Short mmCIF file of C-alpha atoms in Angstrom, two decimals:
data_model
loop_
_atom_site.label_atom_id
_atom_site.label_comp_id
_atom_site.label_asym_id
_atom_site.label_seq_id
_atom_site.Cartn_x
_atom_site.Cartn_y
_atom_site.Cartn_z
CA MET D 317 -79.44 201.20 203.29
CA VAL D 318 -82.63 200.12 201.51
CA SER D 319 -86.35 200.74 201.84
CA ASP D 320 -89.48 199.69 199.99
CA VAL D 321 -87.98 196.43 198.76
CA HIS D 322 -91.40 195.13 197.62
CA GLY D 323 -90.33 191.69 196.50
CA ASN D 324 -86.97 192.55 194.91
CA ALA D 325 -85.03 189.64 196.42
CA ARG D 326 -82.57 189.46 193.53
CA ASP D 327 -81.08 192.90 194.11
CA LEU D 328 -81.47 192.64 197.87
CA ALA D 329 -79.00 189.75 197.91
CA ARG D 330 -76.32 192.12 196.54
CA ALA D 331 -77.33 195.27 198.43
CA GLY D 332 -74.94 194.80 201.34
CA ALA D 333 -71.85 194.02 199.25
CA GLY D 334 -68.83 195.87 200.64
CA ALA D 335 -70.77 197.41 203.52
CA ASP D 336 -70.25 196.91 207.25
CA ALA D 337 -73.99 196.32 207.65
CA LEU D 338 -77.24 196.47 205.71
CA ILE D 339 -80.09 198.58 207.09
CA CYS D 340 -83.60 197.93 205.78
CA LEU D 341 -86.42 200.39 206.46
CA GLY D 342 -89.26 198.06 205.61
CA ASP D 343 -91.97 197.25 203.08
CA LEU D 344 -90.62 193.85 202.05
CA VAL D 345 -94.02 192.68 200.80
CA LEU D 346 -95.27 193.33 197.28
CA PHE D 347 -99.06 193.38 197.33
CA LEU D 348 -99.52 195.36 194.12
CA ASP D 349 -96.94 197.05 191.89
CA TYR D 350 -98.40 200.38 190.75
CA ALA D 351 -95.86 200.55 187.90
CA ASP D 352 -96.38 196.96 186.71
CA HIS D 353 -99.85 195.70 187.57
CA SER D 354 -98.90 192.10 186.76
CA ARG D 355 -96.66 191.83 189.85
CA GLY D 356 -97.72 191.15 193.41
CA ILE D 357 -100.18 189.24 195.57
CA PHE D 358 -103.25 191.03 194.20
CA PRO D 359 -102.80 190.19 190.49
CA ASP D 360 -101.70 186.66 191.40
CA LEU D 361 -105.09 186.17 193.05
CA PHE D 362 -107.38 188.26 190.85
CA GLY D 363 -105.65 188.88 187.52
CA VAL D 364 -104.14 191.93 185.85
CA ALA D 365 -107.41 193.45 184.63
CA ASN D 366 -108.72 193.68 188.19
CA ALA D 367 -105.37 195.06 189.33
CA ASP D 368 -105.68 197.76 186.63
CA ARG D 369 -109.11 198.68 187.95
CA ILE D 370 -108.18 198.94 191.62
CA VAL D 371 -105.11 201.05 190.81
CA GLU D 372 -107.34 203.34 188.74
CA LEU D 373 -109.76 203.79 191.66
CA ARG D 374 -107.08 204.34 194.27
CA THR D 375 -105.13 206.78 192.11
CA ALA D 376 -108.34 208.77 191.68
CA ARG D 377 -108.73 208.68 195.49
CA ARG D 378 -112.03 206.83 195.13
CA PHE D 379 -111.16 204.74 198.17
CA GLU D 380 -114.70 203.64 199.07
CA GLU D 381 -115.29 202.36 195.53
CA ALA D 382 -111.94 200.57 195.68
CA ARG D 383 -112.91 198.98 199.00
CA VAL D 384 -116.25 197.75 197.64
CA PHE D 385 -114.62 196.47 194.46
CA GLY D 386 -111.94 194.63 196.41
CA ALA D 387 -114.56 193.09 198.71
CA SER D 388 -116.50 191.80 195.70
CA LEU D 389 -113.35 190.12 194.35
CA TRP D 390 -112.68 188.38 197.65
CA ALA D 391 -116.30 187.25 197.88
CA GLY D 392 -115.99 185.82 194.37
CA ILE D 393 -113.15 183.45 195.24
CA GLY D 394 -114.53 182.44 198.65
CA GLY D 395 -112.35 181.00 201.39
CA ASP D 396 -110.44 182.75 204.13
CA ARG D 397 -109.05 186.12 202.96
CA ALA D 398 -106.60 186.47 205.85
CA ALA D 399 -105.24 182.96 205.33
CA ALA D 400 -104.74 183.54 201.59
CA ILE D 401 -102.85 186.78 202.19
CA GLU D 402 -100.71 185.28 204.93
CA LYS D 403 -99.76 182.32 202.74
CA ALA D 404 -98.61 184.68 199.97
CA VAL D 405 -96.76 186.95 202.39
CA ARG D 406 -94.98 183.98 203.94
CA LYS D 407 -93.71 182.95 200.53
CA GLN D 408 -92.31 186.43 199.93
CA TYR D 409 -90.79 186.68 203.42
CA ALA D 410 -88.97 183.37 202.97
CA GLU D 411 -87.22 184.86 199.91
CA MET D 412 -86.60 188.30 201.40
CA PHE D 413 -85.10 187.22 204.71
CA ALA D 414 -82.95 184.58 203.00
CA ALA D 415 -81.44 187.40 200.92
CA PHE D 416 -80.42 189.52 203.93
CA PRO D 417 -76.65 189.54 204.58
CA THR D 418 -75.09 189.40 208.04
CA PRO D 419 -75.42 191.76 209.80
CA THR D 420 -78.74 193.32 208.83
CA TYR D 421 -80.73 195.77 210.95
CA ALA D 422 -84.36 196.13 209.91
CA THR D 423 -87.64 197.74 210.85
CA TYR D 424 -91.17 197.30 209.54
CA GLY D 425 -92.91 199.17 206.74
CA ASN D 426 -96.61 199.91 206.61
CA VAL D 427 -97.34 196.94 204.29
CA ASP D 428 -95.42 194.46 206.45
CA MET D 429 -96.85 191.95 208.90
CA PRO D 430 -94.71 192.24 212.07
CA PRO D 431 -95.98 189.08 213.82
CA LEU D 432 -94.40 186.96 211.07
CA TRP D 433 -90.93 188.50 211.14
CA ALA D 434 -89.67 186.53 214.14
CA GLU D 435 -90.21 183.30 212.19
CA TYR D 436 -88.03 184.39 209.27
CA ALA D 437 -85.35 186.65 210.74
CA GLY D 438 -82.18 184.60 211.18
CA PRO D 439 -79.46 185.20 213.79
CA GLY D 440 -77.76 187.73 211.52
CA THR D 441 -80.84 189.97 211.32
CA THR D 442 -81.77 192.33 214.15
CA VAL D 443 -85.33 193.68 214.06
CA LEU D 444 -85.92 196.98 215.86
CA ASP D 445 -89.01 199.15 216.36
CA GLY D 446 -88.98 202.01 218.84
CA GLU D 447 -85.47 200.88 219.81
CA ARG D 448 -81.82 201.92 219.55
CA VAL D 449 -78.63 200.09 218.62
CA GLU D 450 -74.97 201.00 218.20
CA ILE D 451 -73.52 200.37 214.75
CA GLY D 452 -69.93 201.32 214.00
CA GLY D 453 -69.68 203.53 217.07
CA ARG D 454 -72.83 205.53 216.21
CA VAL D 455 -76.26 205.29 217.81
CA PHE D 456 -79.10 204.41 215.43
CA GLY D 457 -82.77 204.65 216.36
CA PHE D 458 -85.51 202.72 214.51
CA VAL D 459 -89.23 203.42 214.24
CA GLY D 460 -91.26 201.17 211.96
CA GLY D 461 -94.73 201.18 210.46
CA GLY D 462 -96.96 203.89 209.07
CA LEU D 463 -99.85 206.09 210.18
CA ARG D 464 -103.49 205.34 209.49
CA THR D 465 -104.80 206.04 205.99
CA PRO D 466 -107.83 205.15 203.82
CA MET D 467 -105.61 202.46 202.24
CA SER D 468 -105.69 200.45 205.51
CA THR D 469 -102.37 198.70 204.94
CA PRO D 470 -101.37 196.00 207.47
CA TYR D 471 -99.09 197.94 209.83
CA GLU D 472 -100.73 201.33 210.32
CA ILE D 473 -100.93 202.67 213.86
CA SER D 474 -102.33 205.75 215.58
CA ASP D 475 -100.43 209.04 215.70
CA GLU D 476 -100.18 208.64 219.48
CA GLU D 477 -98.65 205.16 219.30
CA TYR D 478 -96.20 206.29 216.65
CA ALA D 479 -95.20 209.36 218.70
CA ALA D 480 -94.56 207.12 221.72
CA LYS D 481 -92.11 205.02 219.69
CA VAL D 482 -90.31 208.15 218.47
CA GLU D 483 -90.09 209.35 222.07
CA ALA D 484 -88.72 205.96 223.20
CA VAL D 485 -85.86 206.22 220.70
CA GLY D 486 -84.72 209.57 222.11
CA GLU D 487 -81.48 211.24 221.00
CA VAL D 488 -79.54 209.34 218.35
CA ASP D 489 -76.95 209.99 215.68
CA VAL D 490 -79.09 208.44 212.94
CA LEU D 491 -82.88 208.29 213.06
CA CYS D 492 -84.18 205.47 210.82
CA THR D 493 -87.90 205.32 210.02
CA HIS D 494 -90.12 203.93 207.30
CA ILE D 495 -92.20 207.07 206.81
CA PRO D 496 -90.78 210.60 206.44
CA PRO D 497 -91.28 213.57 208.72
CA GLU D 498 -94.34 215.66 207.86
CA VAL D 499 -92.76 218.06 205.35
CA PRO D 500 -94.72 218.69 202.11
CA GLU D 501 -91.70 218.29 199.83
CA LEU D 502 -90.82 214.94 201.43
CA VAL D 503 -94.30 213.38 201.52
CA TYR D 504 -95.63 214.31 198.07
CA ASP D 505 -95.44 211.50 195.49
CA THR D 506 -95.09 213.02 192.03
CA VAL D 507 -96.29 209.93 190.16
CA ALA D 508 -99.19 208.95 192.43
CA ARG D 509 -99.98 212.68 192.63
CA ARG D 510 -100.86 212.65 196.28
CA PHE D 511 -99.47 213.48 199.69
CA GLU D 512 -98.53 210.38 201.65
CA ARG D 513 -98.72 210.48 205.42
CA GLY D 514 -95.65 211.71 207.25
CA SER D 515 -95.19 212.11 210.98
CA ARG D 516 -95.44 215.42 212.83
CA ALA D 517 -93.99 213.74 215.92
CA LEU D 518 -90.98 212.69 213.87
CA LEU D 519 -90.52 216.23 212.56
CA ALA D 520 -90.73 217.60 216.10
CA ALA D 521 -88.13 215.07 217.29
CA ILE D 522 -85.76 216.11 214.50
CA HIS D 523 -86.08 219.74 215.55
CA ARG D 524 -85.63 218.81 219.22
CA THR D 525 -82.90 216.16 219.18
CA ARG D 526 -81.03 217.25 216.01
CA PRO D 527 -79.71 213.87 214.78
CA ARG D 528 -77.00 213.94 212.15
CA TYR D 529 -79.22 212.02 209.72
CA ALA D 530 -82.92 211.21 209.42
CA LEU D 531 -83.35 208.38 206.92
CA PHE D 532 -86.62 206.99 205.59
CA GLY D 533 -88.47 205.62 202.54
CA HIS D 534 -92.21 205.08 201.93
CA VAL D 535 -92.68 207.81 199.27
CA HIS D 536 -91.57 206.17 196.04
CA GLN D 537 -91.21 209.25 193.81
CA PRO D 538 -90.86 212.21 196.19
CA LEU D 539 -90.81 215.82 195.12
CA VAL D 540 -87.53 216.16 197.04
CA ARG D 541 -85.32 213.24 198.02
CA ARG D 542 -82.99 215.16 200.29
CA MET D 543 -83.22 218.29 202.40
CA ARG D 544 -81.75 219.76 205.55
CA ILE D 545 -83.72 220.54 208.68
CA GLY D 546 -81.35 222.55 210.84
CA PRO D 547 -78.22 220.39 211.18
CA THR D 548 -80.08 217.19 210.21
CA GLU D 549 -79.68 215.74 206.74
CA CYS D 550 -83.04 214.18 205.79
CA VAL D 551 -82.76 211.56 203.06
CA ASN D 552 -85.29 209.37 201.28
CA VAL D 553 -83.03 206.36 200.72
CA GLY D 554 -84.98 205.29 197.66
CA HIS D 555 -87.57 202.99 196.18
CA PHE D 556 -85.37 199.90 196.15
CA ALA D 557 -87.90 197.78 194.26
CA GLY D 558 -87.64 200.18 191.34
CA THR D 559 -83.93 201.07 191.39
CA GLY D 560 -82.28 197.95 192.82
CA LYS D 561 -79.63 200.27 194.27
CA PRO D 562 -78.92 200.79 197.97
CA TRP D 563 -78.12 204.19 199.45
CA ALA D 564 -74.71 204.29 201.15
CA LEU D 565 -74.17 206.01 204.50
CA GLU D 566 -70.50 206.81 205.04
CA TRP D 567 -68.88 208.48 208.05
#
C-alpha cells in the first residue's frame, strides 16, 4: 500500500515485492517538492529560486500573492501553460505506470490528472474511483481526489460530488481514499503547519458502515498516523515519496 508517490518511480518498482497486490492511493505527480525545491515540474520550468519563493508564500498562507506570482512566471515564458504541464505530467506518468507491478489497484490523488490515466494504465493496473473490488476475499472501496482548496490542484471536487462517491462505495471491509476523514489529528500537517482538507462525508461513512480499515494518504507529516474510530482502524499509509517504504496490510 502506497500513497503520495510524487515521482518516486525507483522505490515504486520494488513496493509490491512479496505482496499479493499493490494498492496505490494517488498523487503520482511531483509538481513541487516542499522538502527539496529543486525537484518537480515547477523548478524544471522556472528554477529553484522561484520555487523557493512560491513555497515561502504558500507556507505563509499568502495564497493570492502566490497565485499572482505564479501567473507572472507563466506570462514570462509565454506559450500554452496547460500544454506545458501536460507534457511534463505525461513524462512522469510513463515512468510511474511502468513501475507498477501486476496486479495494482489505484485511485487518483488531488494532484493527478485522471483523463490521462487510461492511456498509461496497463492490463495489470485497475483504476477505481467511487467503486468496489474484491481482493483476497475482502471487499475494498476506492474514492479518489481531494476537496477544493485555495491551492487549486488538478483533481479537486466539491464536497457534494465527493460525498456521492463515498455513498456509491457503500459497506466495505477496507475503505481506500486519498484524503483522510475530517479528524483534526489526521488532517494537521506538522511540517507545513496547517490543516489539510479531510472529508466529513468520509468520517460519517466510517461511523455508519464501520469498515475494518480506513486507509488514506495526502497529509505528509500528520500529527497522528493511526487512530481508531469505533471498530475501524484509520491509517495514514505514509508519504511514499519521502520514505520509499510501502505500508503492509495483512489479514
